[in-house]
mmCIF file of C-alpha atoms in Angstrom:
data_model
loop_
_atom_site.group_PDB
_atom_site.id
_atom_site.type_symbol
_atom_site.label_atom_id
_atom_site.label_comp_id
_atom_site.label_asym_id
_atom_site.label_seq_id
_atom_site.Cartn_x
_atom_site.Cartn_y
_atom_site.Cartn_z
ATOM 1 C CA MET A 1 55.397 111.122 -18.947
ATOM 2 C CA LYS A 2 57.934 113.728 -19.918
ATOM 3 C CA ALA A 3 61.604 112.776 -19.818
ATOM 4 C CA LYS A 4 63.230 113.832 -16.555
ATOM 5 C CA GLN A 5 64.668 117.361 -16.478
ATOM 6 C CA ARG A 6 68.364 117.643 -15.714
ATOM 7 C CA ARG A 7 69.501 119.318 -12.526
ATOM 8 C CA ASN A 8 71.829 122.281 -13.135
ATOM 9 C CA SER A 9 70.918 122.254 -16.805
ATOM 10 C CA GLY A 10 73.462 124.960 -17.720
ATOM 11 C CA LYS A 11 76.820 123.488 -18.689
ATOM 12 C CA SER A 12 79.918 124.668 -16.836
ATOM 13 C CA THR A 13 82.382 126.583 -18.994
ATOM 14 C CA LEU A 14 86.099 127.165 -19.146
ATOM 15 C CA ALA A 15 85.472 130.615 -17.691
ATOM 16 C CA ASP A 16 83.652 129.084 -14.679
ATOM 17 C CA VAL A 17 86.701 126.966 -13.910
ATOM 18 C CA ALA A 18 88.985 129.978 -14.287
ATOM 19 C CA ARG A 19 86.867 132.081 -11.917
ATOM 20 C CA MET A 20 86.767 129.343 -9.280
ATOM 21 C CA THR A 21 90.537 128.887 -9.311
ATOM 22 C CA GLY A 22 91.534 132.528 -9.793
ATOM 23 C CA VAL A 23 93.567 131.898 -12.942
ATOM 24 C CA SER A 24 93.150 132.867 -16.565
ATOM 25 C CA THR A 25 91.169 130.816 -19.063
ATOM 26 C CA MET A 26 94.417 130.368 -20.959
ATOM 27 C CA THR A 27 95.937 128.599 -17.940
ATOM 28 C CA VAL A 28 92.903 126.312 -17.643
ATOM 29 C CA SER A 29 93.128 125.537 -21.346
ATOM 30 C CA ARG A 30 96.836 124.775 -20.989
ATOM 31 C CA VAL A 31 96.122 122.303 -18.175
ATOM 32 C CA LEU A 32 93.712 120.502 -20.479
ATOM 33 C CA ARG A 33 96.001 120.517 -23.511
ATOM 34 C CA GLU A 34 99.534 120.547 -22.095
ATOM 35 C CA PRO A 35 99.386 119.760 -18.347
ATOM 36 C CA GLU A 36 103.143 119.259 -18.108
ATOM 37 C CA LYS A 37 103.626 122.988 -18.768
ATOM 38 C CA VAL A 38 101.683 123.996 -15.629
ATOM 39 C CA SER A 39 103.021 123.724 -12.074
ATOM 40 C CA PRO A 40 101.708 120.732 -10.072
ATOM 41 C CA GLN A 41 100.088 123.013 -7.467
ATOM 42 C CA VAL A 42 98.124 125.039 -10.019
ATOM 43 C CA ARG A 43 97.252 121.938 -12.055
ATOM 44 C CA GLU A 44 95.869 120.158 -8.973
ATOM 45 C CA LYS A 45 93.761 123.203 -8.073
ATOM 46 C CA ILE A 46 92.321 123.446 -11.591
ATOM 47 C CA GLU A 47 91.627 119.705 -11.829
ATOM 48 C CA ALA A 48 89.750 119.861 -8.496
ATOM 49 C CA ALA A 49 87.591 122.709 -9.826
ATOM 50 C CA ILE A 50 86.908 120.821 -13.064
ATOM 51 C CA SER A 51 85.736 117.818 -11.031
ATOM 52 C CA GLU A 52 83.539 119.927 -8.716
ATOM 53 C CA LEU A 53 81.896 121.831 -11.557
ATOM 54 C CA GLY A 54 81.487 118.772 -13.767
ATOM 55 C CA TYR A 55 83.133 120.658 -16.605
ATOM 56 C CA VAL A 56 83.608 118.630 -19.793
ATOM 57 C CA PRO A 57 85.960 120.108 -22.425
ATOM 58 C CA ASN A 58 84.376 120.195 -25.861
ATOM 59 C CA LEU A 59 86.574 118.444 -28.406
ATOM 60 C CA ALA A 60 84.061 119.073 -31.182
ATOM 61 C CA ALA A 61 84.797 122.789 -31.431
ATOM 62 C CA SER A 62 83.235 122.985 -34.869
ATOM 63 C CA ASN A 63 79.873 122.214 -33.299
ATOM 64 C CA LEU A 64 79.909 125.040 -30.751
ATOM 65 C CA ALA A 65 77.744 127.326 -32.841
ATOM 66 C CA SER A 66 74.944 124.785 -33.096
ATOM 67 C CA SER A 67 75.348 123.642 -29.449
ATOM 68 C CA THR A 68 75.274 119.922 -30.336
ATOM 69 C CA SER A 69 76.571 117.686 -33.090
ATOM 70 C CA ARG A 70 74.774 115.211 -35.325
ATOM 71 C CA LEU A 71 76.445 112.470 -33.313
ATOM 72 C CA VAL A 72 74.933 109.913 -30.946
ATOM 73 C CA THR A 73 77.364 108.193 -28.592
ATOM 74 C CA LEU A 74 76.853 104.577 -27.528
ATOM 75 C CA VAL A 75 78.820 103.192 -24.573
ATOM 76 C CA VAL A 76 78.927 99.449 -23.860
ATOM 77 C CA PRO A 77 80.940 97.139 -21.576
ATOM 78 C CA SER A 78 82.181 95.326 -24.689
ATOM 79 C CA THR A 79 81.160 94.836 -28.293
ATOM 80 C CA SER A 80 80.726 91.175 -27.308
ATOM 81 C CA THR A 81 78.019 92.123 -24.784
ATOM 82 C CA PRO A 82 74.951 89.955 -25.526
ATOM 83 C CA GLY A 83 72.675 91.629 -28.059
ATOM 84 C CA CYS A 84 75.064 94.528 -28.731
ATOM 85 C CA SER A 85 75.323 93.989 -32.482
ATOM 86 C CA GLN A 86 71.560 93.568 -32.969
ATOM 87 C CA PHE A 87 70.832 96.613 -30.827
ATOM 88 C CA SER A 88 73.397 98.931 -32.431
ATOM 89 C CA GLU A 89 72.392 97.936 -35.971
ATOM 90 C CA ALA A 90 68.714 98.646 -35.282
ATOM 91 C CA LEU A 91 69.599 101.981 -33.641
ATOM 92 C CA HIS A 92 71.752 102.960 -36.617
ATOM 93 C CA GLN A 93 68.929 102.169 -39.056
ATOM 94 C CA VAL A 94 66.667 104.670 -37.287
ATOM 95 C CA LEU A 95 69.226 107.451 -36.818
ATOM 96 C CA LYS A 96 71.107 107.371 -40.135
ATOM 97 C CA PRO A 97 68.198 108.454 -42.389
ATOM 98 C CA LYS A 98 67.714 111.460 -40.103
ATOM 99 C CA GLY A 99 71.315 112.566 -40.556
ATOM 100 C CA TYR A 100 72.756 111.264 -37.288
ATOM 101 C CA ASN A 101 75.892 109.164 -37.004
ATOM 102 C CA MET A 102 76.945 106.900 -34.144
ATOM 103 C CA ILE A 103 80.196 106.441 -32.293
ATOM 104 C CA LEU A 104 80.627 103.359 -30.078
ATOM 105 C CA ALA A 105 83.005 103.034 -27.142
ATOM 106 C CA GLU A 106 83.633 100.158 -24.716
ATOM 107 C CA ASP A 107 85.301 99.947 -21.310
ATOM 108 C CA HIS A 108 86.062 96.203 -21.533
ATOM 109 C CA PHE A 109 84.352 95.620 -18.157
ATOM 110 C CA THR A 110 86.968 97.869 -16.506
ATOM 111 C CA ALA A 111 85.093 99.918 -13.919
ATOM 112 C CA ALA A 112 88.166 102.052 -13.169
ATOM 113 C CA ASP A 113 88.018 103.575 -16.667
ATOM 114 C CA GLU A 114 84.249 103.965 -16.845
ATOM 115 C CA SER A 115 84.020 107.609 -15.687
ATOM 116 C CA ARG A 116 86.814 108.645 -18.020
ATOM 117 C CA LEU A 117 85.024 106.963 -20.918
ATOM 118 C CA VAL A 118 81.745 108.775 -20.223
ATOM 119 C CA GLU A 119 83.590 112.085 -19.909
ATOM 120 C CA MET A 120 85.379 111.492 -23.197
ATOM 121 C CA MET A 121 82.111 110.719 -24.984
ATOM 122 C CA LEU A 122 80.493 113.876 -23.598
ATOM 123 C CA SER A 123 83.465 115.907 -24.844
ATOM 124 C CA TYR A 124 82.341 115.180 -28.425
ATOM 125 C CA ASN A 125 79.271 117.313 -27.673
ATOM 126 C CA PRO A 126 76.832 114.585 -28.772
ATOM 127 C CA ALA A 127 73.162 115.051 -29.515
ATOM 128 C CA ALA A 128 72.363 112.119 -27.195
ATOM 129 C CA MET A 129 74.090 109.388 -25.229
ATOM 130 C CA VAL A 130 73.024 105.739 -25.058
ATOM 131 C CA MET A 131 74.289 103.424 -22.312
ATOM 132 C CA TYR A 132 73.766 99.802 -23.334
ATOM 133 C CA GLN A 133 73.922 97.319 -20.424
ATOM 134 C CA PHE A 134 76.413 99.733 -18.934
ATOM 135 C CA ASP A 135 76.891 100.503 -15.239
ATOM 136 C CA SER A 136 77.446 104.177 -14.554
ATOM 137 C CA SER A 137 79.222 105.455 -11.438
ATOM 138 C CA GLU A 138 77.985 108.317 -9.285
ATOM 139 C CA GLU A 139 80.659 110.529 -10.805
ATOM 140 C CA SER A 140 79.491 109.729 -14.324
ATOM 141 C CA ASN A 141 75.846 110.159 -13.331
ATOM 142 C CA ASN A 142 76.606 113.659 -12.072
ATOM 143 C CA LEU A 143 78.209 114.560 -15.396
ATOM 144 C CA LEU A 144 75.236 113.190 -17.294
ATOM 145 C CA LEU A 145 72.703 114.960 -15.084
ATOM 146 C CA LYS A 146 74.490 118.260 -15.695
ATOM 147 C CA SER A 147 74.362 117.766 -19.444
ATOM 148 C CA THR A 148 71.387 118.933 -21.487
ATOM 149 C CA ILE A 149 71.276 115.967 -23.856
ATOM 150 C CA PRO A 150 68.894 112.982 -23.812
ATOM 151 C CA VAL A 151 70.420 110.020 -21.934
ATOM 152 C CA VAL A 152 69.020 106.542 -22.617
ATOM 153 C CA GLN A 153 69.822 103.565 -20.378
ATOM 154 C CA VAL A 154 69.151 100.233 -22.088
ATOM 155 C CA GLY A 155 69.171 96.795 -20.464
ATOM 156 C CA GLY A 156 67.316 95.916 -17.299
ATOM 157 C CA THR A 157 64.329 97.966 -16.159
ATOM 158 C CA ILE A 158 65.229 100.916 -13.927
ATOM 159 C CA ALA A 159 62.663 102.577 -11.665
ATOM 160 C CA THR A 160 64.420 105.977 -11.618
ATOM 161 C CA PRO A 161 66.584 106.309 -14.730
ATOM 162 C CA LEU A 162 68.905 109.234 -15.454
ATOM 163 C CA GLY A 163 66.672 110.140 -18.384
ATOM 164 C CA ILE A 164 64.997 107.402 -20.424
ATOM 165 C CA ASN A 165 65.049 103.667 -19.688
ATOM 166 C CA ILE A 166 64.306 100.994 -22.283
ATOM 167 C CA GLY A 167 64.610 97.449 -21.051
ATOM 168 C CA THR A 168 63.338 94.030 -20.147
ATOM 169 C CA ASN A 169 62.564 92.646 -16.706
ATOM 170 C CA PHE A 170 65.189 89.915 -16.514
ATOM 171 C CA GLY A 171 63.728 88.662 -13.237
ATOM 172 C CA LEU A 172 60.476 87.771 -14.964
ATOM 173 C CA ALA A 173 62.432 86.168 -17.816
ATOM 174 C CA ILE A 174 64.297 83.879 -15.402
ATOM 175 C CA LYS A 175 61.080 82.962 -13.604
ATOM 176 C CA GLN A 176 59.412 82.171 -16.932
ATOM 177 C CA LEU A 177 62.281 79.843 -17.805
ATOM 178 C CA ILE A 178 62.454 78.087 -14.429
ATOM 179 C CA ASN A 179 58.714 77.530 -14.142
ATOM 180 C CA ALA A 180 58.470 76.059 -17.643
ATOM 181 C CA LEU A 181 61.401 73.683 -17.105
ATOM 182 C CA ALA A 182 60.281 72.638 -13.625
ATOM 183 C CA LEU A 183 57.088 71.371 -15.241
ATOM 184 C CA LYS A 184 59.286 69.136 -17.408
ATOM 185 C CA GLY A 185 60.630 67.438 -14.299
ATOM 186 C CA PHE A 186 63.895 69.248 -13.569
ATOM 187 C CA HIS A 187 64.570 69.615 -9.848
ATOM 188 C CA ASN A 188 68.311 70.025 -9.275
ATOM 189 C CA ILE A 189 68.786 73.425 -10.878
ATOM 190 C CA ALA A 190 71.759 75.810 -10.763
ATOM 191 C CA LEU A 191 72.310 79.366 -12.006
ATOM 192 C CA LEU A 192 75.483 80.682 -13.653
ATOM 193 C CA CYS A 193 75.501 84.486 -13.521
ATOM 194 C CA ALA A 194 78.304 86.435 -15.221
ATOM 195 C CA ALA A 195 79.161 90.152 -15.251
ATOM 196 C CA HIS A 196 76.125 92.144 -16.378
ATOM 197 C CA GLU A 197 74.668 95.573 -15.717
ATOM 198 C CA HIS A 198 73.927 95.975 -12.000
ATOM 199 C CA HIS A 199 70.160 96.306 -12.477
ATOM 200 C CA MET A 200 70.111 93.176 -14.635
ATOM 201 C CA VAL A 201 71.970 91.138 -12.011
ATOM 202 C CA GLN A 202 69.628 92.357 -9.280
ATOM 203 C CA GLN A 203 66.579 91.377 -11.309
ATOM 204 C CA ILE A 204 68.025 87.998 -12.308
ATOM 205 C CA LEU A 205 68.906 87.040 -8.728
ATOM 206 C CA SER A 206 65.564 88.280 -7.411
ATOM 207 C CA GLY A 207 63.678 86.289 -10.057
ATOM 208 C CA TRP A 208 65.824 83.224 -9.392
ATOM 209 C CA HIS A 209 65.172 83.239 -5.637
ATOM 210 C CA SER A 210 61.469 83.933 -6.082
ATOM 211 C CA ALA A 211 60.984 81.143 -8.632
ATOM 212 C CA MET A 212 62.982 78.540 -6.710
ATOM 213 C CA LEU A 213 61.273 79.252 -3.399
ATOM 214 C CA SER A 214 57.850 79.116 -5.054
ATOM 215 C CA LEU A 215 58.770 75.587 -6.178
ATOM 216 C CA ASN A 216 59.885 74.671 -2.625
ATOM 217 C CA GLN A 217 63.443 74.288 -3.885
ATOM 218 C CA SER A 218 66.615 75.735 -2.416
ATOM 219 C CA PRO A 219 68.122 78.665 -4.365
ATOM 220 C CA HIS A 220 71.639 78.000 -3.049
ATOM 221 C CA ARG A 221 73.121 76.673 -6.309
ATOM 222 C CA VAL A 222 74.361 79.994 -7.715
ATOM 223 C CA VAL A 223 77.733 80.820 -9.233
ATOM 224 C CA SER A 224 78.284 84.565 -9.676
ATOM 225 C CA THR A 225 81.416 85.590 -11.508
ATOM 226 C CA SER A 226 83.000 88.896 -12.464
ATOM 227 C CA LEU A 227 84.040 87.326 -15.780
ATOM 228 C CA PRO A 228 82.227 88.539 -18.922
ATOM 229 C CA PRO A 229 79.207 86.540 -20.233
ATOM 230 C CA THR A 230 81.131 84.797 -23.021
ATOM 231 C CA VAL A 231 81.525 81.304 -24.466
ATOM 232 C CA GLN A 232 84.954 81.072 -22.850
ATOM 233 C CA THR A 233 83.522 81.839 -19.395
ATOM 234 C CA GLY A 234 80.910 79.090 -19.765
ATOM 235 C CA GLN A 235 83.564 76.581 -20.823
ATOM 236 C CA GLN A 236 85.842 77.571 -17.969
ATOM 237 C CA LEU A 237 83.295 77.390 -15.148
ATOM 238 C CA LEU A 238 81.294 74.271 -16.008
ATOM 239 C CA PRO A 239 83.785 71.783 -14.434
ATOM 240 C CA GLU A 240 83.719 73.723 -11.154
ATOM 241 C CA ILE A 241 79.914 73.767 -11.159
ATOM 242 C CA LEU A 242 79.676 70.010 -11.676
ATOM 243 C CA LEU A 243 82.308 69.410 -9.006
ATOM 244 C CA ASN A 244 80.254 71.370 -6.480
ATOM 245 C CA TRP A 245 76.881 69.889 -7.485
ATOM 246 C CA PRO A 246 77.261 66.495 -9.179
ATOM 247 C CA GLU A 247 73.502 65.942 -8.763
ATOM 248 C CA LEU A 248 72.727 68.800 -11.162
ATOM 249 C CA ASP A 249 70.202 68.094 -13.928
ATOM 250 C CA LEU A 250 69.677 71.662 -15.243
ATOM 251 C CA LEU A 251 72.020 74.633 -15.572
ATOM 252 C CA ILE A 252 70.551 78.050 -16.384
ATOM 253 C CA CYS A 253 73.008 80.621 -17.739
ATOM 254 C CA THR A 254 72.471 84.372 -17.875
ATOM 255 C CA SER A 255 73.439 84.595 -21.557
ATOM 256 C CA ASP A 256 73.301 82.339 -24.606
ATOM 257 C CA GLU A 257 77.065 82.676 -24.941
ATOM 258 C CA LEU A 258 77.623 81.316 -21.437
ATOM 259 C CA ALA A 259 75.218 78.452 -22.144
ATOM 260 C CA SER A 260 76.904 77.614 -25.450
ATOM 261 C CA GLY A 261 80.259 77.492 -23.690
ATOM 262 C CA ALA A 262 78.822 75.153 -21.070
ATOM 263 C CA ILE A 263 77.464 72.890 -23.829
ATOM 264 C CA ALA A 264 80.891 72.830 -25.492
ATOM 265 C CA ALA A 265 82.485 71.880 -22.166
ATOM 266 C CA CYS A 266 79.955 69.050 -21.778
ATOM 267 C CA HIS A 267 80.841 67.694 -25.222
ATOM 268 C CA LYS A 268 84.518 67.786 -24.283
ATOM 269 C CA LYS A 269 83.895 65.866 -21.041
ATOM 270 C CA GLY A 270 81.586 63.335 -22.699
ATOM 271 C CA ILE A 271 78.478 64.607 -20.891
ATOM 272 C CA SER A 272 75.300 64.177 -22.921
ATOM 273 C CA VAL A 273 73.111 67.273 -23.317
ATOM 274 C CA PRO A 274 70.294 67.116 -22.306
ATOM 275 C CA ALA A 275 70.229 63.447 -21.206
ATOM 276 C CA GLN A 276 72.762 63.967 -18.396
ATOM 277 C CA LEU A 277 72.638 67.727 -18.046
ATOM 278 C CA ALA A 278 70.117 70.143 -19.562
ATOM 279 C CA ILE A 279 71.273 73.703 -20.283
ATOM 280 C CA ALA A 280 69.346 76.928 -20.954
ATOM 281 C CA GLY A 281 70.270 80.565 -21.569
ATOM 282 C CA LEU A 282 68.968 84.089 -22.006
ATOM 283 C CA GLY A 283 68.883 86.165 -25.197
ATOM 284 C CA ASP A 284 67.990 84.039 -28.243
ATOM 285 C CA GLY A 285 70.857 85.376 -30.320
ATOM 286 C CA ASP A 286 72.154 83.616 -33.432
ATOM 287 C CA ILE A 287 74.342 81.296 -31.358
ATOM 288 C CA ALA A 288 71.281 79.811 -29.641
ATOM 289 C CA GLN A 289 70.099 78.162 -32.846
ATOM 290 C CA VAL A 290 73.442 77.073 -34.276
ATOM 291 C CA CYS A 291 74.878 75.336 -31.207
ATOM 292 C CA SER A 292 74.218 71.611 -30.836
ATOM 293 C CA PRO A 293 71.733 70.834 -29.499
ATOM 294 C CA ALA A 294 69.813 74.041 -30.180
ATOM 295 C CA LEU A 295 69.529 76.118 -27.033
ATOM 296 C CA THR A 296 66.453 76.622 -24.893
ATOM 297 C CA THR A 297 66.385 80.309 -24.021
ATOM 298 C CA VAL A 298 64.265 83.400 -23.452
ATOM 299 C CA ALA A 299 64.209 85.774 -26.415
ATOM 300 C CA ILE A 300 65.250 89.296 -25.405
ATOM 301 C CA PRO A 301 64.021 91.920 -27.933
ATOM 302 C CA TYR A 302 67.397 93.530 -28.662
ATOM 303 C CA LYS A 303 66.390 94.799 -32.120
ATOM 304 C CA GLN A 304 63.166 96.313 -30.830
ATOM 305 C CA MET A 305 65.177 98.018 -28.070
ATOM 306 C CA GLY A 306 67.438 99.577 -30.694
ATOM 307 C CA THR A 307 64.556 100.752 -32.855
ATOM 308 C CA LEU A 308 62.673 102.244 -29.915
ATOM 309 C CA THR A 309 65.828 103.914 -28.590
ATOM 310 C CA GLY A 310 66.331 105.655 -31.929
ATOM 311 C CA LYS A 311 62.731 106.838 -32.132
ATOM 312 C CA LEU A 312 62.716 108.219 -28.577
ATOM 313 C CA ILE A 313 66.051 109.980 -29.092
ATOM 314 C CA LEU A 314 64.707 111.759 -32.169
ATOM 315 C CA GLN A 315 61.544 112.751 -30.311
ATOM 316 C CA ALA A 316 63.509 114.039 -27.317
ATOM 317 C CA ILE A 317 65.897 116.057 -29.510
ATOM 318 C CA GLN A 318 62.868 117.717 -31.121
ATOM 319 C CA GLY A 319 61.521 118.625 -27.691
ATOM 320 C CA GLU A 320 58.613 116.170 -27.744
ATOM 321 C CA GLU A 321 57.400 114.375 -24.650
ATOM 322 C CA VAL A 322 58.637 110.800 -24.355
ATOM 323 C CA GLU A 323 57.950 107.923 -22.010
ATOM 324 C CA GLU A 324 60.526 107.734 -19.245
ATOM 325 C CA ASN A 325 60.235 103.942 -18.883
ATOM 326 C CA SER A 326 59.552 101.395 -21.630
ATOM 327 C CA THR A 327 59.502 97.698 -20.726
ATOM 328 C CA LEU A 328 59.511 95.225 -23.626
ATOM 329 C CA PRO A 329 58.187 91.642 -23.330
ATOM 330 C CA THR A 330 60.198 88.432 -23.649
ATOM 331 C CA GLN A 331 59.358 85.069 -25.243
ATOM 332 C CA LEU A 332 60.220 81.549 -24.096
ATOM 333 C CA MET A 333 61.981 79.407 -26.731
ATOM 334 C CA LEU A 334 62.028 75.689 -25.839
ATOM 335 C CA ARG A 335 64.602 73.702 -27.844
ATOM 336 C CA GLY A 336 66.714 70.564 -27.762
ATOM 337 C CA SER A 337 69.092 71.501 -24.960
ATOM 338 C CA THR A 338 66.336 70.833 -22.408
ATOM 339 C CA ALA A 339 64.354 68.129 -24.197
ATOM 340 C CA VAL A 340 63.111 65.358 -21.922
ATOM 341 C CA HIS A 341 63.636 61.872 -23.314
#
């Protein structure tokens, strides 16, 4: 399948904004560079036109002649996002030999700044943009759809991506984990879900409900938090989880970092893992094998995602046909944190 064509593929220009507002291009340029030197009324009119047209000022003026730079932009919620380092390193290894460099930007899970971040990255006139486990607003989507560059969304699977989607079905991963551990005798199971990409959360919750109901168990034990999926979040929330459900024998976390934090909190409270409480995660990053006990998890192919993203970007830049959707498989990793004694 060929990558989706952008609507309104021609980019809006400074002249388009000037024509819409009835001012000179110099005035538009001044609003962008020195807004304090333009009257509030004129500035508001020009800013409204910029928003309507989806105009993105090009900071990389030296690249105007060649239309795009040798730069690939990568936007993430945070550099601590699960799998980010593995993904970005693998992507870099594909792009660098072909003469492309990467720039990474994060919004620190601050949705209010997300559109501004996407606009800023587009202003560098990149060859492609990668959105790693990153939620994009309607405003940002419109900007991306008006651009002519390849856009790759990486994380959960997306039925209708902006351009190219590379991901894993996190719902199937959760079901794989629950079904395997239910066979080991766990019945009182809870889910700790932190802030992830919207499609990932949807898939995780759908897989959770489906798996629990298929086992004739209630799916009510769910804690969803807007906090990031970090070790600190797992440590912070475990006491509340145990207070609500003292009967719990298994806690499934939506990242290895969350799970490792929960294990650390158990050690602090004198709770034996897994004898009193078993814990599992998602990801199979380095932390999964170094925490004690080693963490049961589902391996997410972050490195393969990075490699495939790089290859598809290069193909798309060269005008080749690429698959719109690529779903990579996961692998169950059973370790000591859920061992049955």
